[in-house]
Short mmCIF file of C-alpha atoms in Angstrom, two decimals:
data_model
loop_
_atom_site.label_atom_id
_atom_site.label_comp_id
_atom_site.label_asym_id
_atom_site.label_seq_id
_atom_site.Cartn_x
_atom_site.Cartn_y
_atom_site.Cartn_z
CA MET T 5 -25.27 -38.85 -1.07
CA ASP T 6 -25.06 -42.62 -1.57
CA LEU T 7 -28.59 -43.72 -0.75
CA ARG T 8 -27.69 -47.38 -0.93
CA ARG T 9 -25.30 -46.98 1.97
CA GLY T 10 -27.75 -44.90 3.95
CA SER T 11 -25.67 -41.84 4.71
CA PHE T 12 -28.50 -39.92 6.43
CA PRO T 13 -27.35 -37.85 9.40
CA LEU T 14 -28.00 -39.64 12.65
CA SER T 15 -29.28 -36.40 14.16
CA ALA T 16 -31.69 -34.90 11.64
CA GLY T 17 -33.38 -31.49 11.93
CA ALA T 18 -36.06 -30.78 14.52
CA SER T 19 -38.84 -32.00 12.23
CA GLY T 20 -36.94 -34.81 10.54
CA VAL T 21 -36.20 -35.50 6.87
CA LEU T 22 -38.50 -35.21 3.86
CA LEU T 23 -37.70 -37.18 0.71
CA ILE T 24 -39.18 -35.69 -2.48
CA VAL T 25 -39.10 -38.52 -5.00
CA LYS T 26 -40.07 -38.56 -8.68
CA ASN T 27 -42.26 -41.52 -9.55
CA TYR T 28 -39.82 -43.89 -11.25
CA THR T 29 -39.28 -47.45 -10.05
CA GLY T 30 -35.56 -47.02 -9.48
CA ASP T 31 -36.05 -43.79 -7.59
CA ARG T 32 -38.76 -45.26 -5.40
CA LEU T 33 -36.65 -48.32 -4.59
CA ASN T 34 -33.47 -46.45 -3.72
CA PHE T 35 -35.11 -43.63 -1.79
CA GLY T 36 -37.35 -46.17 -0.07
CA LEU T 37 -34.29 -48.12 1.03
CA ALA T 38 -32.70 -44.92 2.35
CA ALA T 39 -35.86 -44.05 4.26
CA GLU T 40 -35.97 -47.45 5.92
CA GLN T 41 -32.31 -47.23 6.88
CA ALA T 42 -32.90 -43.77 8.35
CA ARG T 43 -35.81 -45.00 10.42
CA ASN T 44 -33.63 -47.77 11.78
CA HIS T 45 -31.34 -45.02 13.02
CA GLY T 46 -34.19 -43.22 14.73
CA VAL T 47 -34.52 -40.45 12.15
CA ALA T 48 -38.01 -39.09 11.54
CA VAL T 49 -38.44 -39.40 7.78
CA ASP T 50 -41.33 -39.12 5.36
CA THR T 51 -41.70 -39.28 1.58
CA VAL T 52 -43.65 -37.34 -1.03
CA ILE T 53 -43.97 -39.04 -4.41
CA VAL T 54 -44.29 -36.62 -7.32
CA ALA T 55 -46.33 -38.06 -10.21
CA GLU T 56 -47.67 -35.10 -12.19
CA ASP T 57 -47.06 -36.27 -15.80
CA CYS T 58 -50.12 -35.52 -17.97
CA ALA T 59 -49.00 -37.53 -21.00
CA PHE T 60 -50.92 -40.80 -20.58
CA ASP T 61 -54.70 -40.92 -20.84
CA GLN T 62 -54.72 -44.21 -18.94
CA PRO T 63 -51.54 -44.69 -16.89
CA GLY T 64 -50.42 -48.27 -16.27
CA LYS T 65 -49.52 -49.87 -12.98
CA ALA T 66 -46.31 -47.82 -12.77
CA GLY T 67 -48.44 -44.68 -12.63
CA ARG T 68 -47.66 -41.18 -13.81
CA ARG T 69 -44.03 -40.07 -14.03
CA GLY T 70 -42.46 -37.33 -11.96
CA LEU T 71 -41.31 -34.43 -14.11
CA CYS T 72 -40.40 -30.76 -13.77
CA GLY T 73 -43.38 -30.03 -11.52
CA THR T 74 -41.16 -31.53 -8.80
CA ILE T 75 -39.40 -28.20 -8.43
CA PHE T 76 -42.64 -26.60 -7.22
CA VAL T 77 -42.72 -29.10 -4.35
CA HIS T 78 -39.07 -28.43 -3.51
CA LYS T 79 -39.73 -24.69 -3.32
CA LEU T 80 -42.89 -24.86 -1.21
CA ALA T 81 -41.53 -27.52 1.13
CA GLY T 82 -38.31 -25.53 1.55
CA ALA T 83 -40.22 -22.37 2.40
CA LEU T 84 -42.29 -24.18 5.04
CA ALA T 85 -39.17 -25.77 6.50
CA GLU T 86 -37.54 -22.36 6.78
CA GLU T 87 -40.58 -21.20 8.75
CA GLY T 88 -40.17 -24.12 11.14
CA ALA T 89 -43.25 -26.06 10.07
CA SER T 90 -43.55 -29.65 11.23
CA LEU T 91 -42.74 -32.55 8.94
CA GLU T 92 -46.40 -33.55 8.99
CA ARG T 93 -47.47 -30.04 7.94
CA ILE T 94 -44.95 -29.96 5.09
CA VAL T 95 -46.05 -33.37 3.78
CA SER T 96 -49.69 -32.34 3.99
CA LYS T 97 -49.15 -29.12 2.05
CA ALA T 98 -46.99 -30.81 -0.61
CA THR T 99 -49.59 -33.54 -1.12
CA GLU T 100 -52.36 -30.97 -1.39
CA VAL T 101 -50.47 -28.87 -3.94
CA LEU T 102 -49.59 -31.88 -6.08
CA ARG T 103 -53.28 -32.44 -6.84
CA GLY T 104 -53.13 -29.23 -8.85
CA VAL T 105 -49.82 -29.75 -10.68
CA GLY T 106 -49.40 -31.05 -14.22
CA THR T 107 -46.51 -31.31 -16.70
CA LEU T 108 -46.13 -32.23 -20.36
CA GLY T 109 -43.03 -32.20 -22.56
CA VAL T 110 -42.39 -31.92 -26.29
CA SER T 111 -39.14 -32.21 -28.25
CA LEU T 112 -37.66 -31.95 -31.73
CA SER T 113 -34.84 -34.37 -30.95
CA PRO T 114 -33.86 -37.23 -28.64
CA CYS T 115 -30.96 -37.05 -26.22
CA SER T 116 -27.80 -39.13 -26.03
CA VAL T 117 -26.21 -40.46 -22.89
CA PRO T 118 -22.45 -39.79 -23.30
CA GLY T 119 -20.90 -42.69 -25.14
CA SER T 120 -24.25 -44.03 -26.33
CA LEU T 121 -26.50 -43.70 -29.36
CA PRO T 122 -29.57 -41.42 -29.25
CA SER T 123 -32.32 -42.75 -26.99
CA PHE T 124 -34.76 -42.91 -29.91
CA GLU T 125 -35.01 -41.88 -33.57
CA LEU T 126 -36.96 -38.78 -34.60
CA PRO T 127 -37.15 -37.86 -38.32
CA PRO T 128 -36.60 -34.24 -39.40
CA GLY T 129 -39.71 -32.07 -39.26
CA VAL T 130 -41.34 -34.27 -36.62
CA MET T 131 -41.86 -33.54 -32.94
CA GLU T 132 -42.50 -35.93 -30.05
CA LEU T 133 -45.16 -35.18 -27.43
CA GLY T 134 -45.19 -36.52 -23.89
CA LEU T 135 -41.52 -37.37 -23.31
CA GLY T 136 -39.98 -38.26 -19.97
CA ILE T 137 -36.80 -36.78 -18.56
CA HIS T 138 -34.59 -39.86 -19.01
CA GLY T 139 -34.61 -39.89 -22.80
CA GLU T 140 -37.62 -42.16 -23.19
CA PRO T 141 -39.90 -41.40 -26.18
CA GLY T 142 -43.28 -39.79 -25.86
CA ILE T 143 -46.83 -40.86 -26.56
CA LYS T 144 -47.33 -39.54 -30.09
CA ARG T 145 -45.66 -37.72 -32.94
CA SER T 146 -46.79 -34.94 -35.22
CA LYS T 147 -45.39 -32.45 -37.72
CA VAL T 148 -43.45 -29.51 -36.34
CA ALA T 149 -45.73 -26.50 -35.94
CA SER T 150 -45.49 -22.92 -34.71
CA ALA T 151 -44.87 -22.20 -31.04
CA ASP T 152 -48.46 -21.02 -30.59
CA GLU T 153 -49.84 -24.23 -32.10
CA VAL T 154 -47.49 -26.47 -30.12
CA VAL T 155 -48.30 -24.78 -26.82
CA LYS T 156 -52.04 -24.98 -27.53
CA THR T 157 -51.70 -28.70 -28.28
CA MET T 158 -49.82 -29.24 -25.03
CA ILE T 159 -52.29 -27.35 -22.85
CA ASP T 160 -55.26 -28.98 -24.60
CA HIS T 161 -53.80 -32.40 -23.82
CA MET T 162 -52.88 -31.50 -20.24
CA THR T 163 -56.38 -30.26 -19.40
CA ASP T 164 -58.47 -32.74 -21.42
CA PRO T 165 -61.04 -34.17 -18.97
CA GLY T 166 -61.09 -37.38 -21.02
CA GLY T 167 -57.63 -38.32 -19.77
CA GLN T 168 -57.13 -39.82 -16.33
CA SER T 169 -53.89 -37.84 -15.96
CA HIS T 170 -55.38 -34.45 -16.85
CA LEU T 171 -54.98 -31.32 -14.76
CA PRO T 172 -58.39 -29.84 -13.87
CA LEU T 173 -58.28 -26.20 -14.92
CA LYS T 174 -61.15 -23.78 -15.34
CA PRO T 175 -61.52 -20.07 -16.11
CA GLY T 176 -60.65 -17.96 -13.09
CA ASP T 177 -58.08 -20.42 -11.73
CA SER T 178 -54.73 -18.90 -10.78
CA VAL T 179 -51.61 -20.76 -11.87
CA VAL T 180 -47.84 -20.68 -11.65
CA VAL T 181 -46.21 -21.57 -14.99
CA CYS T 182 -42.81 -23.17 -15.43
CA VAL T 183 -41.42 -23.27 -18.97
CA ASN T 184 -38.53 -25.71 -18.69
CA ASN T 185 -35.74 -26.05 -21.25
CA LEU T 186 -35.06 -29.76 -21.78
CA GLY T 187 -31.52 -28.91 -22.80
CA ALA T 188 -30.85 -27.37 -26.20
CA LEU T 189 -33.29 -24.53 -26.81
CA SER T 190 -31.95 -20.99 -27.12
CA CYS T 191 -33.02 -18.14 -24.88
CA LEU T 192 -34.89 -16.67 -27.85
CA GLU T 193 -36.86 -19.89 -28.41
CA MET T 194 -37.63 -20.14 -24.71
CA ALA T 195 -38.96 -16.60 -24.68
CA VAL T 196 -41.22 -17.35 -27.65
CA VAL T 197 -42.65 -20.47 -25.98
CA THR T 198 -43.12 -18.60 -22.70
CA GLY T 199 -45.04 -15.83 -24.41
CA ALA T 200 -47.19 -18.38 -26.22
CA ALA T 201 -47.97 -20.19 -22.96
CA ILE T 202 -49.06 -16.99 -21.21
CA ALA T 203 -51.25 -15.96 -24.15
CA CYS T 204 -52.85 -19.41 -24.43
CA LEU T 205 -53.70 -19.61 -20.73
CA GLU T 206 -55.04 -16.07 -20.56
CA GLY T 207 -57.13 -16.82 -23.63
CA ARG T 208 -58.83 -19.54 -21.60
CA GLY T 209 -59.58 -17.15 -18.75
CA VAL T 210 -56.83 -18.58 -16.54
CA VAL T 211 -54.94 -16.09 -14.38
CA VAL T 212 -51.16 -16.43 -14.77
CA ALA T 213 -49.85 -15.48 -11.35
CA ARG T 214 -46.15 -16.23 -11.83
CA VAL T 215 -43.93 -17.41 -14.68
CA MET T 216 -40.52 -19.00 -14.54
CA SER T 217 -38.58 -19.85 -17.68
CA GLY T 218 -35.22 -21.55 -17.92
CA SER T 219 -33.33 -24.82 -17.47
CA PHE T 220 -34.66 -26.47 -14.29
CA MET T 221 -34.87 -30.19 -15.15
CA THR T 222 -33.02 -31.07 -18.34
CA SER T 223 -32.50 -34.17 -20.50
CA LEU T 224 -28.94 -33.59 -21.63
CA GLU T 225 -29.00 -32.03 -25.14
CA MET T 226 -32.66 -32.67 -25.94
CA ALA T 227 -34.08 -29.86 -28.11
CA GLY T 228 -37.37 -29.59 -26.32
CA VAL T 229 -39.42 -27.91 -23.64
CA SER T 230 -41.83 -28.94 -20.91
CA LEU T 231 -44.72 -26.94 -19.45
CA SER T 232 -45.58 -27.30 -15.79
CA LEU T 233 -48.68 -25.68 -14.32
CA MET T 234 -49.52 -25.39 -10.62
CA ARG T 235 -52.86 -24.12 -9.38
CA ALA T 236 -52.05 -21.60 -6.69
CA ASP T 237 -54.03 -19.93 -3.91
CA GLN T 238 -52.67 -17.05 -1.86
CA GLU T 239 -50.93 -19.32 0.64
CA THR T 240 -49.23 -21.26 -2.14
CA LEU T 241 -48.09 -18.02 -3.78
CA ARG T 242 -46.76 -16.76 -0.46
CA LEU T 243 -44.57 -19.85 -0.11
CA PHE T 244 -43.58 -19.73 -3.77
CA ASP T 245 -42.47 -16.08 -3.41
CA ALA T 246 -40.47 -16.71 -0.22
CA ARG T 247 -36.86 -15.62 -0.59
CA THR T 248 -34.29 -18.37 -1.01
CA SER T 249 -30.51 -18.57 -1.17
CA ALA T 250 -30.64 -21.41 -3.70
CA PRO T 251 -28.32 -20.08 -6.43
CA ALA T 252 -30.22 -21.51 -9.41
CA TRP T 253 -33.66 -20.31 -8.34
CA PRO T 254 -34.71 -17.34 -10.51
CA ASN T 255 -35.21 -13.95 -8.93
CA LEU T 256 -38.89 -13.69 -9.82
CA SER T 257 -41.21 -10.75 -9.37
CA SER T 258 -43.98 -11.27 -6.86
CA ALA T 259 -46.38 -9.27 -9.04
CA ARG T 260 -49.08 -11.10 -10.96
CA VAL T 261 -48.29 -11.62 -14.65
CA SER T 262 -51.85 -11.49 -15.96
CA GLY T 263 -53.28 -8.02 -15.99
CA ARG T 264 -49.98 -6.27 -16.48
CA ASP T 265 -49.96 -3.60 -19.17
CA CYS T 266 -46.84 -4.66 -21.01
CA VAL T 267 -47.54 -2.59 -24.12
CA THR T 268 -46.75 1.10 -24.31
CA VAL T 269 -49.12 2.85 -26.66
CA ALA T 270 -47.07 4.80 -29.16
CA GLN T 271 -47.89 8.38 -29.88
CA PRO T 272 -49.57 8.88 -33.25
CA ALA T 273 -46.87 8.85 -35.86
CA SER T 274 -46.31 12.14 -37.61
CA GLY T 275 -45.58 10.29 -40.83
CA ARG T 276 -42.40 9.95 -42.84
CA PRO T 277 -41.04 13.10 -44.49
CA GLN T 278 -40.99 11.35 -47.87
CA ASP T 279 -44.74 10.68 -47.63
CA ALA T 280 -45.77 14.22 -46.76
CA ALA T 281 -47.04 16.81 -49.21
CA HIS T 282 -44.69 19.75 -49.73
CA ALA T 283 -44.99 23.21 -51.25
CA ALA T 284 -42.59 24.14 -54.02
CA GLY T 285 -40.38 27.19 -53.81
CA PRO T 286 -37.86 29.15 -55.89
CA LEU T 287 -35.14 26.61 -55.16
CA SER T 288 -37.24 23.57 -56.12
CA PRO T 289 -36.21 23.46 -59.82
CA VAL T 290 -32.53 23.86 -58.93
CA MET T 291 -32.62 21.08 -56.35
CA ARG T 292 -34.64 18.78 -58.61
CA ALA T 293 -32.13 19.19 -61.43
CA ALA T 294 -29.23 18.47 -59.07
CA LEU T 295 -30.91 15.34 -57.72
CA GLU T 296 -31.71 14.04 -61.19
CA ARG T 297 -28.08 14.51 -62.20
CA VAL T 298 -26.87 12.71 -59.04
CA CYS T 299 -29.20 9.78 -59.68
CA SER T 300 -28.08 9.43 -63.29
CA THR T 301 -24.44 9.50 -62.24
CA LEU T 302 -24.85 6.81 -59.58
CA LEU T 303 -26.72 4.54 -61.95
CA GLU T 304 -24.04 5.01 -64.61
CA LYS T 305 -21.26 4.18 -62.15
CA ARG T 306 -22.98 1.12 -60.69
CA ASP T 307 -20.68 -1.46 -62.30
CA ARG T 308 -17.55 0.59 -61.60
CA LEU T 309 -18.39 0.91 -57.91
CA ASN T 310 -19.19 -2.80 -57.65
CA ALA T 311 -15.85 -3.66 -59.23
CA LEU T 312 -13.97 -1.45 -56.76
CA ASP T 313 -15.90 -2.98 -53.88
CA ARG T 314 -15.11 -6.55 -54.90
CA ALA T 315 -11.47 -5.90 -54.13
CA ALA T 316 -12.11 -5.32 -50.43
CA GLY T 317 -15.79 -5.89 -49.71
CA ASP T 318 -18.80 -7.84 -50.85
CA GLY T 319 -19.02 -6.17 -54.25
CA ASP T 320 -22.33 -4.40 -53.79
CA CYS T 321 -21.35 -0.74 -53.31
CA GLY T 322 -22.66 0.13 -56.76
CA ASP T 323 -25.86 -1.79 -56.15
CA THR T 324 -26.60 -0.03 -52.87
CA HIS T 325 -26.00 3.41 -54.38
CA ALA T 326 -28.13 2.45 -57.37
CA GLN T 327 -30.93 1.41 -55.00
CA ALA T 328 -30.79 4.84 -53.40
CA ALA T 329 -30.76 6.54 -56.78
CA GLY T 330 -33.72 4.48 -57.94
CA ALA T 331 -35.71 5.33 -54.82
CA ILE T 332 -34.99 9.06 -55.22
CA ARG T 333 -35.91 8.97 -58.91
CA GLU T 334 -39.21 7.27 -58.16
CA TRP T 335 -39.96 9.80 -55.43
CA LEU T 336 -39.20 12.70 -57.79
CA GLN T 337 -41.71 11.34 -60.32
CA HIS T 338 -44.58 11.55 -57.86
CA HIS T 339 -43.74 14.45 -55.55
CA VAL T 340 -43.08 18.15 -55.56
CA VAL T 341 -39.60 19.08 -54.40
CA PRO T 342 -40.12 21.20 -51.28
CA GLY T 343 -38.99 24.78 -51.38
CA CYS T 344 -37.33 24.32 -48.00
CA PRO T 345 -33.93 22.63 -48.46
CA GLY T 346 -34.01 21.21 -44.93
CA ARG T 347 -37.24 19.39 -45.68
CA LEU T 348 -35.77 17.96 -48.85
CA LEU T 349 -32.74 16.68 -46.93
CA ALA T 350 -35.09 15.04 -44.41
CA VAL T 351 -36.92 13.36 -47.28
CA LEU T 352 -33.66 12.09 -48.74
CA ALA T 353 -32.55 10.83 -45.31
CA GLY T 354 -35.72 8.78 -45.04
CA LEU T 355 -35.39 7.38 -48.55
CA VAL T 356 -31.81 6.19 -48.18
CA GLN T 357 -32.52 4.77 -44.73
CA ASP T 358 -35.40 2.71 -46.10
CA LYS T 359 -34.03 1.74 -49.50
CA MET T 360 -30.24 1.82 -49.41
CA GLY T 361 -29.59 -0.47 -46.47
CA GLY T 362 -26.29 -1.46 -44.88
CA SER T 363 -23.78 0.84 -43.27
CA SER T 364 -23.80 3.16 -46.31
CA GLY T 365 -27.51 3.79 -45.91
CA ALA T 366 -27.06 4.57 -42.23
CA LEU T 367 -24.12 6.91 -42.90
CA TYR T 368 -25.85 8.85 -45.66
CA SER T 369 -29.02 9.09 -43.58
CA LEU T 370 -27.00 10.38 -40.63
CA PHE T 371 -25.32 12.96 -42.85
CA LEU T 372 -28.58 14.20 -44.35
CA THR T 373 -30.46 14.22 -41.03
CA ALA T 374 -27.74 16.24 -39.30
CA ALA T 375 -27.47 18.64 -42.25
CA ALA T 376 -31.22 19.20 -42.53
CA GLY T 377 -31.45 21.44 -39.50
CA HIS T 378 -28.97 23.96 -40.91
CA VAL T 379 -30.79 25.02 -44.08
CA THR T 380 -34.27 26.49 -44.27
CA GLU T 381 -36.28 28.35 -46.89
CA GLU T 382 -35.25 31.62 -45.27
CA GLN T 383 -31.62 30.65 -44.65
CA SER T 384 -30.28 28.69 -47.61
CA ASN T 385 -27.43 30.74 -48.95
CA ALA T 386 -24.03 29.26 -49.76
CA ALA T 387 -22.72 29.75 -46.22
CA ALA T 388 -25.72 27.90 -44.74
CA TRP T 389 -25.18 24.98 -47.12
CA ALA T 390 -21.52 24.85 -46.13
CA CYS T 391 -22.45 24.70 -42.45
CA ALA T 392 -24.99 21.97 -43.20
CA MET T 393 -22.35 19.90 -45.01
CA HIS T 394 -19.99 20.35 -42.08
CA ALA T 395 -22.65 19.26 -39.57
CA GLY T 396 -23.44 16.17 -41.62
CA THR T 397 -19.78 15.21 -41.87
CA GLN T 398 -19.25 15.62 -38.15
CA ALA T 399 -22.24 13.36 -37.45
CA MET T 400 -20.76 10.66 -39.68
CA ARG T 401 -17.43 10.88 -37.84
CA ARG T 402 -19.04 10.94 -34.41
CA TYR T 403 -21.27 7.91 -34.89
CA GLY T 404 -19.32 5.97 -37.49
CA GLY T 405 -15.99 6.17 -35.68
CA ALA T 406 -13.91 6.77 -38.82
CA ASP T 407 -11.65 9.73 -39.59
CA PRO T 408 -9.87 11.06 -42.66
CA GLY T 409 -7.00 8.72 -43.48
CA ASP T 410 -8.95 5.57 -42.56
CA ARG T 411 -9.70 4.79 -46.24
CA THR T 412 -13.42 5.52 -46.21
CA MET T 413 -15.81 7.92 -47.91
CA LEU T 414 -14.64 10.55 -45.44
CA ASP T 415 -11.34 10.79 -47.33
CA ALA T 416 -13.30 12.39 -50.17
CA LEU T 417 -15.95 14.16 -48.14
CA CYS T 418 -13.86 15.88 -45.45
CA PRO T 419 -11.42 17.71 -47.78
CA ALA T 420 -14.37 18.87 -49.87
CA VAL T 421 -16.26 20.15 -46.82
CA ASP T 422 -13.17 21.91 -45.50
CA GLU T 423 -12.98 23.73 -48.82
CA LEU T 424 -16.72 24.48 -48.81
CA MET T 425 -16.40 26.18 -45.43
CA LYS T 426 -14.61 28.97 -47.30
CA LEU T 427 -18.06 29.88 -48.63
CA THR T 428 -18.79 31.48 -45.25
CA THR T 429 -16.29 34.23 -46.07
CA ALA T 430 -15.93 34.11 -49.86
CA PRO T 431 -17.20 37.10 -51.87
CA PRO T 432 -20.17 36.36 -54.16
CA GLY T 433 -18.03 36.37 -57.27
CA GLY T 434 -15.70 33.69 -55.88
CA GLN T 435 -18.24 31.12 -54.72
CA MET T 436 -18.26 29.02 -57.89
CA ALA T 437 -14.48 28.76 -57.67
CA VAL T 438 -14.86 27.41 -54.13
CA LEU T 439 -17.37 24.81 -55.33
CA GLN T 440 -15.05 23.73 -58.14
CA ALA T 441 -12.11 23.47 -55.77
CA ALA T 442 -14.18 21.41 -53.32
CA VAL T 443 -15.12 18.93 -56.05
CA GLN T 444 -11.46 18.66 -57.06
CA LYS T 445 -10.48 18.05 -53.43
CA ALA T 446 -13.05 15.24 -53.24
CA ALA T 447 -11.69 13.61 -56.39
CA SER T 448 -8.11 13.85 -55.11
CA GLY T 449 -9.17 12.50 -51.73
CA ALA T 450 -10.88 9.51 -53.34
CA GLU T 451 -7.82 8.76 -55.45
CA SER T 452 -5.57 9.02 -52.39
CA THR T 453 -7.36 6.08 -50.76
CA ARG T 454 -5.53 3.84 -53.23
CA ASN T 455 -2.43 4.25 -51.05
CA LEU T 456 -4.10 4.24 -47.63
CA THR T 457 -4.34 1.36 -45.17
CA ALA T 458 -7.94 0.66 -44.24
CA ARG T 459 -8.61 1.22 -40.54
CA ALA T 460 -12.40 1.15 -40.63
CA GLY T 461 -15.09 -0.76 -42.48
CA ARG T 462 -14.97 -4.22 -44.03
CA ALA T 463 -11.75 -3.43 -45.92
CA SER T 464 -9.89 -3.19 -42.57
CA TYR T 465 -10.05 -6.99 -42.34
CA ILE T 466 -8.26 -7.46 -45.66
CA ALA T 467 -4.48 -7.60 -46.00
CA ALA T 468 -3.20 -4.14 -47.04
CA GLU T 469 -1.24 -5.46 -50.03
CA ARG T 470 -4.48 -6.79 -51.54
CA VAL T 471 -6.27 -3.44 -51.33
CA THR T 472 -4.75 -1.36 -54.13
CA LEU T 473 -7.78 0.31 -55.74
CA PRO T 474 -9.54 3.48 -54.55
CA ASP T 475 -12.20 3.12 -51.89
CA PRO T 476 -15.60 2.74 -53.60
CA GLY T 477 -17.40 4.82 -50.98
CA ALA T 478 -14.99 7.71 -51.49
CA VAL T 479 -15.35 7.42 -55.27
CA ALA T 480 -19.14 7.53 -54.89
CA VAL T 481 -18.98 10.68 -52.76
CA ALA T 482 -16.68 12.40 -55.27
CA SER T 483 -19.06 11.41 -58.07
CA VAL T 484 -22.07 12.84 -56.22
CA LEU T 485 -20.32 16.16 -55.63
CA ARG T 486 -19.19 16.31 -59.27
CA ALA T 487 -22.78 15.67 -60.39
CA VAL T 488 -24.10 18.50 -58.21
CA LEU T 489 -21.49 20.89 -59.61
CA ASP T 490 -22.28 19.87 -63.19
CA SER T 491 -25.95 20.52 -62.60
CA LEU T 492 -25.31 23.97 -61.13
CA GLU T 493 -22.96 24.93 -63.96
CA ARG T 494 -25.54 23.88 -66.55
CA GLY T 495 -28.22 25.84 -64.73
CA ALA T 496 -26.03 28.91 -64.77
CA GLY T 497 -25.72 28.68 -68.56
CA GLY T 498 -21.98 28.55 -68.31
CA GLY T 499 -21.73 31.75 -66.30
CA ASP T 500 -20.52 32.31 -62.75
CA VAL T 501 -23.50 31.53 -60.54
CA GLY T 502 -21.70 33.17 -57.63
CA GLU T 503 -22.05 36.54 -59.26
CA GLN T 504 -25.80 36.29 -58.85
CA ILE T 505 -25.56 36.05 -55.09
CA GLU T 506 -25.78 39.41 -53.39
CA ALA T 507 -26.37 38.82 -49.67
CA ASP T 508 -27.78 36.43 -47.10
CA VAL T 509 -31.45 35.74 -47.49
CA GLY T 510 -33.59 37.38 -44.83
CA PRO T 511 -37.27 37.06 -43.97
CA GLY T 512 -38.01 40.27 -45.86
CA SER T 513 -36.42 39.22 -49.14
CA THR T 514 -38.52 39.05 -52.25
CA VAL T 515 -38.94 35.82 -54.19
CA ALA T 516 -36.75 37.14 -56.97
CA GLN T 517 -33.95 38.05 -54.54
CA HIS T 518 -34.33 34.66 -52.89
CA HIS T 519 -33.85 32.89 -56.21
CA ARG T 520 -30.82 34.99 -57.16
CA GLN T 521 -29.15 34.58 -53.81
CA ASN T 522 -29.52 30.80 -53.80
CA ALA T 523 -28.83 29.88 -57.39
CA VAL T 524 -25.38 28.66 -56.33
CA VAL T 525 -26.90 25.77 -54.39
#
């Protein structure tokens, strides 16, 4: 609407026209001219001047500026107009509310009118307090601080009784808070400032009735925020909560913010498996020896795995596996290996999740977690271990999204597990042969990745002709399985461990039978 040409409707609404004007000289002049022109046309018109800036301790003749608190007046006046209130009633309510509204801004940068230089200079690491909305500088500068400190400084200044522009605020007062993005803050930053504002006000005994956070009155690309507070009684809150079709008005809850229980008390943690005390069992020495051999192997192959990974990744595959090996070694030095294999797998899952990191840590932890439920102290024969390996592999495929042939660790793991599933039907004397065949299948699968096109993982983003070495994850898996087999063969003294296995372990088995039946694993 061109105010200078006075394009007010000749027939205004039943109660007339209300002009809500921010207190700037140009705004007052132009809206004042429009109001006079409207009156000459017989239109009932009135004006509310918004001047809620809390920046200046002693405002000059121009008075306090109109800032983002203006939107409170728009909302309340609009709600009253929708109810059919008279122009006089709307002006009276807006004027009353404005006595309890205050705003202050802070920024880390100036803004630039398109085609122009920045409105002012602000060195790095410095913030400006008390800015206007037209790019004008503020009242003072200070070093950049945390959100909590900045918000406290702002509210201290806004409510300081020593300033003529202060907002009177005392414990028990109820307020509506508007956290306004001056242009360039992210949603994350806005959320941090909003949380700090709520905490600061509640710490002063002020009741935060409503909170709105977003971009409501911006200064182009200024990297700053303004806080607007409005003291609110029940009538003011009723008008503030009134439904509106204005598309940019946030869909706010009408529930009071202060007093909400926003924190869910967590149930007491049962503790991490790797921190718990465990009882040893007949299988503990066998599993400890296997783990020690696996750790040694991974540490020995660290450089080799890194070299393979540099061809198609970030070159840290050996480092991540070495981190896992180091964490397991350290745990072994200070803990008893539990007699229950499932508990040991849960411990290992926790260790690799915490220490290995990346997608490899998540995949190994998934594998071990899924496998853990399939082996117990009473059911830990070769067939149970095969089923556990199968469950772990399926979990990796289900959540990781890769399949055999995608040039991942699964190309070594899946063929080996398929071979291990023969343990469910193999006679005791043939179980070591199955283990040996599974390890060979893993090695062949790892080598086959040299000729596969990567369809999953970071290597899938690299041109196929540049990826000519085996997949490091597959090589690592094959190495782990080879280490386990070596450990078992050494423990068997060169004999066929499978011959020692007689039948599935049942609850009534003796310790000696238990040990014999599970020596293969």
